[in-house]
mmCIF file of N, CA and C in Angstrom:
data_model
loop_
_atom_site.group_PDB
_atom_site.id
_atom_site.type_symbol
_atom_site.label_atom_id
_atom_site.label_comp_id
_atom_site.label_asym_id
_atom_site.label_seq_id
_atom_site.Cartn_x
_atom_site.Cartn_y
_atom_site.Cartn_z
ATOM 1 N N UNK A 1381 18.411 -70.219 -50.768
ATOM 2 C CA UNK A 1381 17.603 -70.052 -51.960
ATOM 3 C C UNK A 1381 17.737 -71.256 -52.944
ATOM 4 N N UNK A 1382 19.196 -71.370 -53.248
ATOM 5 C CA UNK A 1382 19.273 -72.543 -54.040
ATOM 6 C C UNK A 1382 19.030 -73.854 -53.496
ATOM 7 N N UNK A 1383 19.383 -73.947 -52.245
ATOM 8 C CA UNK A 1383 19.299 -75.161 -51.318
ATOM 9 C C UNK A 1383 17.542 -75.552 -51.471
ATOM 10 N N UNK A 1384 16.917 -74.532 -51.188
ATOM 11 C CA UNK A 1384 15.484 -74.967 -51.177
ATOM 12 C C UNK A 1384 15.007 -75.272 -52.303
ATOM 13 N N UNK A 1385 15.452 -74.739 -53.521
ATOM 14 C CA UNK A 1385 14.654 -74.857 -55.036
ATOM 15 C C UNK A 1385 15.177 -76.593 -55.022
ATOM 16 N N UNK A 1386 16.614 -76.677 -55.048
ATOM 17 C CA UNK A 1386 17.010 -78.088 -55.173
ATOM 18 C C UNK A 1386 16.030 -79.323 -54.425
ATOM 19 N N UNK A 1387 15.923 -78.875 -53.249
ATOM 20 C CA UNK A 1387 15.493 -80.088 -52.360
ATOM 21 C C UNK A 1387 13.919 -79.877 -52.855
ATOM 22 N N UNK A 1388 13.284 -78.971 -53.584
ATOM 23 C CA UNK A 1388 11.621 -79.141 -54.132
ATOM 24 C C UNK A 1388 11.642 -79.975 -55.282
ATOM 25 N N UNK A 1389 12.756 -79.628 -56.101
ATOM 26 C CA UNK A 1389 13.056 -80.744 -57.140
ATOM 27 C C UNK A 1389 13.054 -81.924 -56.925
ATOM 28 N N UNK A 1390 13.881 -82.470 -55.844
ATOM 29 C CA UNK A 1390 14.445 -83.724 -55.701
ATOM 30 C C UNK A 1390 13.093 -84.230 -54.900
ATOM 31 N N UNK A 1391 12.306 -83.595 -54.416
ATOM 32 C CA UNK A 1391 11.171 -84.204 -53.676
ATOM 33 C C UNK A 1391 10.040 -84.369 -54.735
ATOM 34 N N UNK A 1392 10.104 -83.362 -55.557
ATOM 35 C CA UNK A 1392 9.041 -83.733 -56.559
ATOM 36 C C UNK A 1392 9.171 -85.074 -57.824
ATOM 37 N N UNK A 1393 10.678 -85.288 -57.515
ATOM 38 C CA UNK A 1393 11.216 -86.130 -58.197
ATOM 39 C C UNK A 1393 10.820 -87.841 -57.970
ATOM 40 N N UNK A 1394 10.947 -87.441 -56.569
ATOM 41 C CA UNK A 1394 11.036 -88.400 -55.612
ATOM 42 C C UNK A 1394 9.181 -88.888 -55.579
ATOM 43 N N UNK A 1395 8.481 -87.794 -55.472
ATOM 44 C CA UNK A 1395 6.960 -88.297 -55.909
ATOM 45 C C UNK A 1395 6.760 -88.576 -57.212
ATOM 46 N N UNK A 1396 7.185 -88.394 -58.197
ATOM 47 C CA UNK A 1396 6.973 -88.775 -59.632
ATOM 48 C C UNK A 1396 7.639 -90.489 -59.661
ATOM 49 N N UNK A 1397 8.731 -90.826 -58.977
ATOM 50 C CA UNK A 1397 9.178 -92.089 -58.848
ATOM 51 C C UNK A 1397 8.124 -93.109 -58.134
ATOM 52 N N UNK A 1398 7.940 -92.492 -56.956
ATOM 53 C CA UNK A 1398 6.915 -93.285 -56.201
ATOM 54 C C UNK A 1398 5.362 -93.734 -57.038
ATOM 55 N N UNK A 1399 4.997 -92.528 -57.643
ATOM 56 C CA UNK A 1399 3.776 -92.613 -58.613
ATOM 57 C C UNK A 1399 3.809 -93.498 -59.678
ATOM 58 N N UNK A 1400 5.411 -93.687 -60.474
ATOM 59 C CA UNK A 1400 5.243 -94.540 -61.261
ATOM 60 C C UNK A 1400 5.369 -96.104 -61.159
ATOM 61 N N UNK A 1401 6.234 -95.986 -59.581
ATOM 62 C CA UNK A 1401 6.040 -97.432 -58.805
ATOM 63 C C UNK A 1401 4.525 -97.963 -58.426
ATOM 64 N N UNK A 1402 3.977 -96.958 -57.970
ATOM 65 C CA UNK A 1402 2.459 -97.592 -57.649
ATOM 66 C C UNK A 1402 1.909 -98.273 -59.066
ATOM 67 N N UNK A 1403 1.727 -96.990 -60.055
ATOM 68 C CA UNK A 1403 1.200 -97.273 -61.255
ATOM 69 C C UNK A 1403 1.660 -98.321 -61.929
ATOM 70 N N UNK A 1404 2.677 -98.818 -62.030
ATOM 71 C CA UNK A 1404 3.583 -100.164 -62.160
ATOM 72 C C UNK A 1404 2.783 -101.265 -61.832
ATOM 73 N N UNK A 1405 2.920 -101.299 -60.509
ATOM 74 C CA UNK A 1405 2.491 -102.409 -59.578
ATOM 75 C C UNK A 1405 0.464 -102.851 -59.807
ATOM 76 N N UNK A 1406 0.007 -101.486 -59.506
ATOM 77 C CA UNK A 1406 -1.663 -101.710 -59.760
ATOM 78 C C UNK A 1406 -2.012 -101.888 -61.153
ATOM 79 N N UNK A 1407 -1.125 -101.591 -62.332
ATOM 80 C CA UNK A 1407 -1.687 -101.778 -63.355
ATOM 81 C C UNK A 1407 -1.483 -103.524 -63.645
ATOM 82 N N UNK A 1408 -0.819 -104.284 -63.204
ATOM 83 C CA UNK A 1408 -0.869 -105.611 -63.399
ATOM 84 C C UNK A 1408 -1.666 -106.071 -62.562
ATOM 85 N N UNK A 1409 -2.271 -105.639 -61.499
ATOM 86 C CA UNK A 1409 -3.026 -106.359 -60.419
ATOM 87 C C UNK A 1409 -4.903 -105.977 -60.898
ATOM 88 N N UNK A 1410 -4.842 -104.913 -61.806
ATOM 89 C CA UNK A 1410 -6.449 -104.564 -62.181
ATOM 90 C C UNK A 1410 -6.419 -105.304 -63.593
ATOM 91 N N UNK A 1411 -5.602 -105.662 -64.160
ATOM 92 C CA UNK A 1411 -5.926 -106.664 -65.485
ATOM 93 C C UNK A 1411 -6.802 -107.824 -65.394
ATOM 94 N N UNK A 1412 -7.442 -108.251 -66.349
ATOM 95 C CA UNK A 1412 -8.294 -109.461 -65.878
ATOM 96 C C UNK A 1412 -6.988 -110.519 -65.977
ATOM 97 N N UNK A 1413 -7.404 -111.683 -65.213
ATOM 98 C CA UNK A 1413 -6.623 -112.693 -64.625
ATOM 99 C C UNK A 1413 -5.510 -112.367 -63.902
ATOM 100 N N UNK A 1414 -4.904 -113.511 -63.331
ATOM 101 C CA UNK A 1414 -3.661 -113.125 -62.442
ATOM 102 C C UNK A 1414 -2.789 -113.809 -63.308
ATOM 103 N N UNK A 1415 -1.360 -112.937 -63.206
ATOM 104 C CA UNK A 1415 0.010 -113.829 -63.820
ATOM 105 C C UNK A 1415 0.020 -115.361 -63.658
ATOM 106 N N UNK A 1416 -0.238 -115.941 -62.844
ATOM 107 C CA UNK A 1416 0.014 -117.445 -62.587
ATOM 108 C C UNK A 1416 -0.853 -118.180 -63.431
ATOM 109 N N UNK A 1417 -2.146 -117.446 -63.657
ATOM 110 C CA UNK A 1417 -3.195 -118.222 -64.537
ATOM 111 C C UNK A 1417 -3.090 -117.843 -66.018
ATOM 112 N N UNK A 1418 -2.356 -116.875 -66.377
ATOM 113 C CA UNK A 1418 -1.613 -116.691 -67.613
ATOM 114 C C UNK A 1418 -0.572 -117.647 -67.935
ATOM 115 N N UNK A 1419 0.252 -117.634 -66.940
ATOM 116 C CA UNK A 1419 1.409 -118.372 -67.164
ATOM 117 C C UNK A 1419 1.063 -120.005 -67.314
ATOM 118 N N UNK A 1420 0.079 -120.403 -66.552
ATOM 119 C CA UNK A 1420 -0.626 -121.473 -66.408
ATOM 120 C C UNK A 1420 -0.788 -121.891 -68.071
ATOM 121 N N UNK A 1421 -1.427 -121.108 -68.506
ATOM 122 C CA UNK A 1421 -2.150 -121.335 -69.742
ATOM 123 C C UNK A 1421 -0.951 -121.586 -71.112
ATOM 124 N N UNK A 1422 -0.222 -120.889 -70.798
ATOM 125 C CA UNK A 1422 1.175 -121.425 -71.619
ATOM 126 C C UNK A 1422 1.722 -122.437 -71.571
ATOM 127 N N UNK A 1423 1.767 -123.028 -70.253
ATOM 128 C CA UNK A 1423 2.545 -124.015 -69.871
ATOM 129 C C UNK A 1423 1.220 -125.070 -69.582
ATOM 130 N N UNK A 1424 0.308 -125.286 -69.262
ATOM 131 C CA UNK A 1424 -0.567 -126.159 -69.358
ATOM 132 C C UNK A 1424 -0.480 -126.799 -67.972
ATOM 133 N N UNK A 1425 -0.480 -125.925 -66.818
ATOM 134 C CA UNK A 1425 -0.148 -126.428 -65.402
ATOM 135 C C UNK A 1425 -1.401 -126.886 -64.602
ATOM 136 N N UNK A 1426 -1.522 -127.708 -64.001
ATOM 137 C CA UNK A 1426 -2.554 -128.347 -63.180
ATOM 138 C C UNK A 1426 -2.867 -127.123 -62.265
ATOM 139 N N UNK A 1427 -4.123 -127.198 -61.367
ATOM 140 C CA UNK A 1427 -4.405 -126.474 -60.322
ATOM 141 C C UNK A 1427 -3.413 -126.249 -59.341
ATOM 142 N N UNK A 1428 -2.923 -127.584 -58.819
ATOM 143 C CA UNK A 1428 -2.054 -127.534 -57.866
ATOM 144 C C UNK A 1428 -0.770 -126.741 -57.931
ATOM 145 N N UNK A 1429 -0.182 -127.012 -59.147
ATOM 146 C CA UNK A 1429 1.015 -125.935 -60.060
ATOM 147 C C UNK A 1429 0.622 -124.772 -59.897
ATOM 148 N N UNK A 1430 -0.489 -124.430 -60.409
ATOM 149 C CA UNK A 1430 -1.058 -122.975 -60.589
ATOM 150 C C UNK A 1430 -0.761 -122.523 -59.082
ATOM 151 N N UNK A 1431 -1.464 -122.969 -57.960
ATOM 152 C CA UNK A 1431 -1.481 -122.694 -56.696
ATOM 153 C C UNK A 1431 0.296 -122.355 -56.358
ATOM 154 N N UNK A 1432 0.940 -123.674 -56.628
ATOM 155 C CA UNK A 1432 2.426 -123.466 -56.215
ATOM 156 C C UNK A 1432 2.986 -122.134 -56.546
ATOM 157 N N UNK A 1433 2.800 -121.834 -58.037
ATOM 158 C CA UNK A 1433 3.053 -120.616 -58.769
ATOM 159 C C UNK A 1433 2.559 -119.347 -57.991
ATOM 160 N N UNK A 1434 0.846 -119.261 -57.692
ATOM 161 C CA UNK A 1434 0.610 -118.091 -56.833
ATOM 162 C C UNK A 1434 1.615 -118.006 -55.295
ATOM 163 N N UNK A 1435 1.724 -118.878 -54.634
ATOM 164 C CA UNK A 1435 2.535 -119.184 -53.520
ATOM 165 C C UNK A 1435 4.110 -118.749 -53.786
ATOM 166 N N UNK A 1436 4.544 -118.777 -54.928
ATOM 167 C CA UNK A 1436 6.068 -118.758 -55.161
ATOM 168 C C UNK A 1436 6.197 -117.263 -55.221
ATOM 169 N N UNK A 1437 5.097 -116.762 -56.426
ATOM 170 C CA UNK A 1437 5.575 -115.286 -56.961
ATOM 171 C C UNK A 1437 4.794 -114.351 -55.413
ATOM 172 N N UNK A 1438 4.163 -115.265 -54.611
ATOM 173 C CA UNK A 1438 3.457 -114.186 -53.599
ATOM 174 C C UNK A 1438 1.999 -113.393 -53.930
ATOM 175 N N UNK A 1439 1.320 -114.514 -54.992
ATOM 176 C CA UNK A 1439 -0.035 -113.453 -55.196
ATOM 177 C C UNK A 1439 -0.782 -114.008 -54.246
ATOM 178 N N UNK A 1440 -0.930 -115.142 -53.143
ATOM 179 C CA UNK A 1440 -1.596 -115.373 -52.690
ATOM 180 C C UNK A 1440 -1.918 -114.553 -51.061
ATOM 181 N N UNK A 1441 -0.547 -113.751 -50.904
ATOM 182 C CA UNK A 1441 -0.615 -112.321 -50.036
ATOM 183 C C UNK A 1441 -1.701 -111.574 -50.368
ATOM 184 N N UNK A 1442 -1.871 -110.644 -49.441
ATOM 185 C CA UNK A 1442 -2.854 -109.728 -49.346
ATOM 186 C C UNK A 1442 -2.540 -108.680 -50.172
ATOM 187 N N UNK A 1443 -3.115 -107.497 -50.862
ATOM 188 C CA UNK A 1443 -2.400 -106.785 -51.921
ATOM 189 C C UNK A 1443 -1.464 -105.879 -50.790
ATOM 190 N N UNK A 1444 -1.565 -105.233 -49.531
ATOM 191 C CA UNK A 1444 -0.862 -104.435 -49.276
ATOM 192 C C UNK A 1444 0.659 -105.165 -48.735
ATOM 193 N N UNK A 1445 0.366 -106.523 -48.634
ATOM 194 C CA UNK A 1445 1.950 -107.149 -48.463
ATOM 195 C C UNK A 1445 2.329 -107.176 -49.878
ATOM 196 N N UNK A 1446 2.040 -107.405 -50.825
ATOM 197 C CA UNK A 1446 2.139 -107.537 -52.097
ATOM 198 C C UNK A 1446 3.060 -106.178 -52.246
ATOM 199 N N UNK A 1447 2.341 -105.305 -52.065
ATOM 200 C CA UNK A 1447 3.044 -103.993 -52.629
ATOM 201 C C UNK A 1447 4.304 -103.640 -51.395
ATOM 202 N N UNK A 1448 4.066 -104.252 -50.663
ATOM 203 C CA UNK A 1448 5.386 -103.739 -49.215
ATOM 204 C C UNK A 1448 6.640 -104.779 -49.797
ATOM 205 N N UNK A 1449 6.068 -105.943 -50.410
ATOM 206 C CA UNK A 1449 7.447 -106.789 -51.049
ATOM 207 C C UNK A 1449 8.004 -106.032 -52.494
ATOM 208 N N UNK A 1450 7.070 -105.805 -53.220
ATOM 209 C CA UNK A 1450 7.548 -105.103 -54.453
ATOM 210 C C UNK A 1450 8.452 -103.969 -54.102
ATOM 211 N N UNK A 1451 8.166 -103.029 -53.430
ATOM 212 C CA UNK A 1451 8.886 -101.792 -53.151
ATOM 213 C C UNK A 1451 9.936 -102.681 -52.314
ATOM 214 N N UNK A 1452 10.046 -103.173 -51.533
ATOM 215 C CA UNK A 1452 11.331 -103.859 -51.186
ATOM 216 C C UNK A 1452 12.145 -104.729 -52.040
ATOM 217 N N UNK A 1453 11.722 -105.122 -52.767
ATOM 218 C CA UNK A 1453 12.393 -105.854 -54.060
ATOM 219 C C UNK A 1453 13.067 -104.934 -55.040
ATOM 220 N N UNK A 1454 12.140 -103.898 -55.241
ATOM 221 C CA UNK A 1454 12.738 -102.894 -56.533
ATOM 222 C C UNK A 1454 14.182 -102.047 -55.774
ATOM 223 N N UNK A 1455 13.854 -101.290 -54.324
ATOM 224 C CA UNK A 1455 14.939 -100.833 -53.677
ATOM 225 C C UNK A 1455 16.182 -101.678 -53.489
ATOM 226 N N UNK A 1456 15.971 -102.789 -53.200
ATOM 227 C CA UNK A 1456 17.311 -103.720 -52.983
ATOM 228 C C UNK A 1456 17.602 -104.039 -54.387
ATOM 229 N N UNK A 1457 17.184 -103.590 -55.698
ATOM 230 C CA UNK A 1457 17.761 -104.241 -56.969
ATOM 231 C C UNK A 1457 17.260 -105.824 -57.286
ATOM 232 N N UNK A 1458 16.364 -106.217 -56.557
ATOM 233 C CA UNK A 1458 16.112 -107.379 -57.171
ATOM 234 C C UNK A 1458 15.079 -107.098 -57.823
ATOM 235 N N UNK A 1459 14.822 -107.534 -59.096
ATOM 236 C CA UNK A 1459 13.907 -107.069 -60.170
ATOM 237 C C UNK A 1459 13.329 -108.364 -60.742
ATOM 238 N N UNK A 1460 13.502 -109.457 -59.936
ATOM 239 C CA UNK A 1460 12.896 -110.951 -60.182
ATOM 240 C C UNK A 1460 13.556 -111.670 -61.263
ATOM 241 N N UNK A 1461 12.580 -112.367 -61.883
ATOM 242 C CA UNK A 1461 13.257 -113.873 -62.973
ATOM 243 C C UNK A 1461 12.266 -113.621 -64.344
ATOM 244 N N UNK A 1462 12.983 -113.478 -64.884
ATOM 245 C CA UNK A 1462 12.411 -113.401 -66.378
ATOM 246 C C UNK A 1462 11.585 -114.648 -66.528
ATOM 247 N N UNK A 1463 10.115 -114.597 -67.019
ATOM 248 C CA UNK A 1463 9.375 -115.878 -67.353
ATOM 249 C C UNK A 1463 9.780 -116.267 -68.738
ATOM 250 N N UNK A 1464 10.639 -115.930 -69.639
ATOM 251 C CA UNK A 1464 11.087 -116.243 -70.781
ATOM 252 C C UNK A 1464 12.298 -117.151 -70.841
ATOM 253 N N UNK A 1465 12.984 -116.492 -70.152
ATOM 254 C CA UNK A 1465 14.688 -117.195 -70.257
ATOM 255 C C UNK A 1465 14.944 -117.787 -68.690
ATOM 256 N N UNK A 1466 14.409 -117.428 -67.776
ATOM 257 C CA UNK A 1466 14.648 -118.115 -66.226
ATOM 258 C C UNK A 1466 15.599 -117.279 -65.947
ATOM 259 N N UNK A 1467 16.438 -116.285 -66.150
ATOM 260 C CA UNK A 1467 17.272 -115.770 -66.012
ATOM 261 C C UNK A 1467 17.163 -114.393 -64.682
ATOM 262 N N UNK A 1468 17.805 -113.942 -63.936
ATOM 263 C CA UNK A 1468 17.478 -112.722 -63.503
ATOM 264 C C UNK A 1468 17.375 -111.488 -64.274
ATOM 265 N N UNK A 1469 16.311 -110.757 -64.314
ATOM 266 C CA UNK A 1469 16.012 -109.654 -64.744
ATOM 267 C C UNK A 1469 17.082 -108.843 -65.108
ATOM 268 N N UNK A 1470 17.728 -108.215 -63.900
ATOM 269 C CA UNK A 1470 19.175 -107.568 -63.921
ATOM 270 C C UNK A 1470 20.350 -107.949 -64.843
ATOM 271 N N UNK A 1471 20.562 -109.285 -64.853
ATOM 272 C CA UNK A 1471 21.096 -109.925 -65.927
ATOM 273 C C UNK A 1471 20.798 -109.676 -67.352
ATOM 274 N N UNK A 1472 19.539 -109.830 -67.290
ATOM 275 C CA UNK A 1472 19.075 -109.681 -68.883
ATOM 276 C C UNK A 1472 19.291 -108.039 -69.300
ATOM 277 N N UNK A 1473 18.985 -107.085 -68.353
ATOM 278 C CA UNK A 1473 19.183 -105.655 -68.547
ATOM 279 C C UNK A 1473 20.625 -105.797 -68.783
ATOM 280 N N UNK A 1474 21.218 -105.747 -68.026
ATOM 281 C CA UNK A 1474 22.706 -105.353 -68.058
ATOM 282 C C UNK A 1474 23.439 -105.858 -69.250
ATOM 283 N N UNK A 1475 22.640 -107.134 -69.631
ATOM 284 C CA UNK A 1475 23.831 -107.785 -71.097
ATOM 285 C C UNK A 1475 23.023 -107.033 -72.345
ATOM 286 N N UNK A 1476 22.474 -106.343 -72.009
ATOM 287 C CA UNK A 1476 21.654 -105.390 -73.447
ATOM 288 C C UNK A 1476 21.809 -103.703 -72.862
ATOM 289 N N UNK A 1477 22.510 -103.860 -72.030
ATOM 290 C CA UNK A 1477 22.974 -102.067 -71.922
ATOM 291 C C UNK A 1477 23.937 -101.646 -72.609
ATOM 292 N N UNK A 1478 24.901 -102.284 -73.074
ATOM 293 C CA UNK A 1478 25.981 -101.453 -73.779
ATOM 294 C C UNK A 1478 25.512 -101.460 -75.309
ATOM 295 N N UNK A 1479 24.757 -102.251 -75.896
ATOM 296 C CA UNK A 1479 24.256 -101.817 -77.165
ATOM 297 C C UNK A 1479 23.383 -101.020 -77.216
ATOM 298 N N UNK A 1480 22.598 -100.578 -76.234
ATOM 299 C CA UNK A 1480 21.252 -99.264 -76.036
ATOM 300 C C UNK A 1480 22.133 -98.328 -76.010
ATOM 301 N N UNK A 1481 23.420 -98.380 -75.013
ATOM 302 C CA UNK A 1481 24.088 -97.114 -74.813
ATOM 303 C C UNK A 1481 24.543 -96.969 -76.347
ATOM 304 N N UNK A 1482 25.143 -97.567 -77.102
ATOM 305 C CA UNK A 1482 25.945 -97.138 -78.111
ATOM 306 C C UNK A 1482 24.780 -96.747 -79.136
ATOM 307 N N UNK A 1483 23.459 -97.424 -79.440
ATOM 308 C CA UNK A 1483 22.288 -96.937 -80.226
ATOM 309 C C UNK A 1483 22.002 -95.379 -79.912
ATOM 310 N N UNK A 1484 21.972 -95.144 -78.899
ATOM 311 C CA UNK A 1484 21.435 -93.800 -77.983
ATOM 312 C C UNK A 1484 22.314 -92.921 -78.649
ATOM 313 N N UNK A 1485 23.835 -93.400 -77.770
ATOM 314 C CA UNK A 1485 24.399 -92.408 -78.358
ATOM 315 C C UNK A 1485 25.001 -91.881 -79.910
ATOM 316 N N UNK A 1486 24.725 -92.834 -80.490
ATOM 317 C CA UNK A 1486 25.341 -92.532 -81.743
ATOM 318 C C UNK A 1486 24.094 -91.717 -82.540
ATOM 319 N N UNK A 1487 22.925 -91.975 -82.263
ATOM 320 C CA UNK A 1487 21.599 -91.481 -82.374
ATOM 321 C C UNK A 1487 21.431 -90.097 -81.883
ATOM 322 N N UNK A 1488 21.813 -89.747 -80.962
ATOM 323 C CA UNK A 1488 21.902 -88.607 -80.266
ATOM 324 C C UNK A 1488 23.059 -87.550 -80.951
ATOM 325 N N UNK A 1489 24.337 -88.273 -81.191
ATOM 326 C CA UNK A 1489 25.219 -87.447 -81.906
ATOM 327 C C UNK A 1489 24.570 -86.945 -83.219
ATOM 328 N N UNK A 1490 24.107 -88.151 -84.135
ATOM 329 C CA UNK A 1490 23.610 -87.661 -85.502
ATOM 330 C C UNK A 1490 22.405 -86.741 -85.533
ATOM 331 N N UNK A 1491 21.570 -86.510 -84.450
ATOM 332 C CA UNK A 1491 20.755 -85.504 -84.093
ATOM 333 C C UNK A 1491 21.369 -84.099 -84.036
ATOM 334 N N UNK A 1492 22.425 -84.341 -83.054
ATOM 335 C CA UNK A 1492 22.766 -82.874 -82.560
ATOM 336 C C UNK A 1492 23.523 -82.422 -84.068
ATOM 337 N N UNK A 1493 24.073 -83.382 -84.498
ATOM 338 C CA UNK A 1493 24.881 -82.876 -86.097
ATOM 339 C C UNK A 1493 23.887 -81.969 -87.072
ATOM 340 N N UNK A 1494 22.749 -82.966 -87.261
ATOM 341 C CA UNK A 1494 22.204 -82.353 -88.079
ATOM 342 C C UNK A 1494 21.409 -81.259 -87.730
ATOM 343 N N UNK A 1495 20.943 -81.243 -86.191
ATOM 344 C CA UNK A 1495 20.133 -80.091 -85.697
ATOM 345 C C UNK A 1495 20.907 -78.813 -85.888
ATOM 346 N N UNK A 1496 22.290 -78.950 -85.559
ATOM 347 C CA UNK A 1496 23.295 -77.757 -85.450
ATOM 348 C C UNK A 1496 23.578 -77.359 -86.769
ATOM 349 N N UNK A 1497 23.604 -78.041 -87.870
ATOM 350 C CA UNK A 1497 23.833 -77.964 -89.356
ATOM 351 C C UNK A 1497 22.472 -76.968 -89.689
ATOM 352 N N UNK A 1498 21.203 -77.344 -89.507
ATOM 353 C CA UNK A 1498 20.312 -76.969 -89.860
ATOM 354 C C UNK A 1498 20.041 -75.861 -89.216
ATOM 355 N N UNK A 1499 20.408 -75.516 -87.920
ATOM 356 C CA UNK A 1499 20.080 -74.305 -87.051
ATOM 357 C C UNK A 1499 21.320 -73.183 -87.965
ATOM 358 N N UNK A 1500 22.474 -73.701 -88.091
ATOM 359 C CA UNK A 1500 23.385 -72.662 -88.695
ATOM 360 C C UNK A 1500 23.250 -72.024 -90.078
ATOM 361 N N UNK A 1501 22.412 -73.149 -90.965
ATOM 362 C CA UNK A 1501 21.957 -72.973 -92.463
ATOM 363 C C UNK A 1501 20.893 -71.983 -92.216
ATOM 364 N N UNK A 1502 19.883 -72.218 -91.542
ATOM 365 C CA UNK A 1502 19.039 -71.151 -90.856
ATOM 366 C C UNK A 1502 19.076 -69.592 -90.264
ATOM 367 N N UNK A 1503 20.342 -69.780 -89.684
ATOM 368 C CA UNK A 1503 20.451 -68.415 -89.327
ATOM 369 C C UNK A 1503 21.368 -67.975 -90.290
ATOM 370 N N UNK A 1504 22.058 -68.608 -91.200
ATOM 371 C CA UNK A 1504 22.508 -67.799 -92.464
ATOM 372 C C UNK A 1504 21.826 -67.004 -93.167
ATOM 373 N N UNK A 1505 20.750 -68.100 -93.679
ATOM 374 C CA UNK A 1505 19.994 -67.345 -94.623
ATOM 375 C C UNK A 1505 18.611 -66.953 -93.805
ATOM 376 N N UNK A 1506 18.809 -66.031 -93.247
ATOM 377 C CA UNK A 1506 17.418 -65.495 -91.980
ATOM 378 C C UNK A 1506 16.613 -65.001 -93.075
ATOM 379 N N UNK A 1507 15.546 -65.468 -92.681
ATOM 380 C CA UNK A 1507 13.974 -65.062 -93.699
ATOM 381 C C UNK A 1507 13.466 -65.671 -94.930
ATOM 382 N N UNK A 1508 14.624 -66.582 -95.333
ATOM 383 C CA UNK A 1508 14.306 -67.621 -96.388
ATOM 384 C C UNK A 1508 13.249 -68.569 -95.922
ATOM 385 N N UNK A 1509 12.953 -69.142 -97.057
ATOM 386 C CA UNK A 1509 12.050 -70.560 -96.745
ATOM 387 C C UNK A 1509 12.395 -71.574 -96.088
ATOM 388 N N UNK A 1510 13.836 -71.594 -95.707
ATOM 389 C CA UNK A 1510 14.629 -72.572 -95.294
ATOM 390 C C UNK A 1510 14.222 -72.574 -93.684
#
């Protein structure tokens, strides 16, 4: 019974992750303009350079091939290169992970302490306006 319940939960979690991956992929494909064109606008690239950018990022491939490449790169841990810094995205994320964990940890600890204190006071003065 528990194994079946766990399998069901894991299955739905995988379906949710796949849906989010699909949504993220197609969201940027239905927006007006293409990423290479937007990048070209900020860097004033020529038409041949824009074509090179499309080929470099695989935007000249059919949508199904792009989606397959996207899934393969996501599951292999290759999140691409940042347009702003030129560094791999994984390095950017890992460089900011510990400050984020610290902020979330401190915020969660403060929320727990305040919530417990309010809960205890509310239970102690049961029926009051507090």
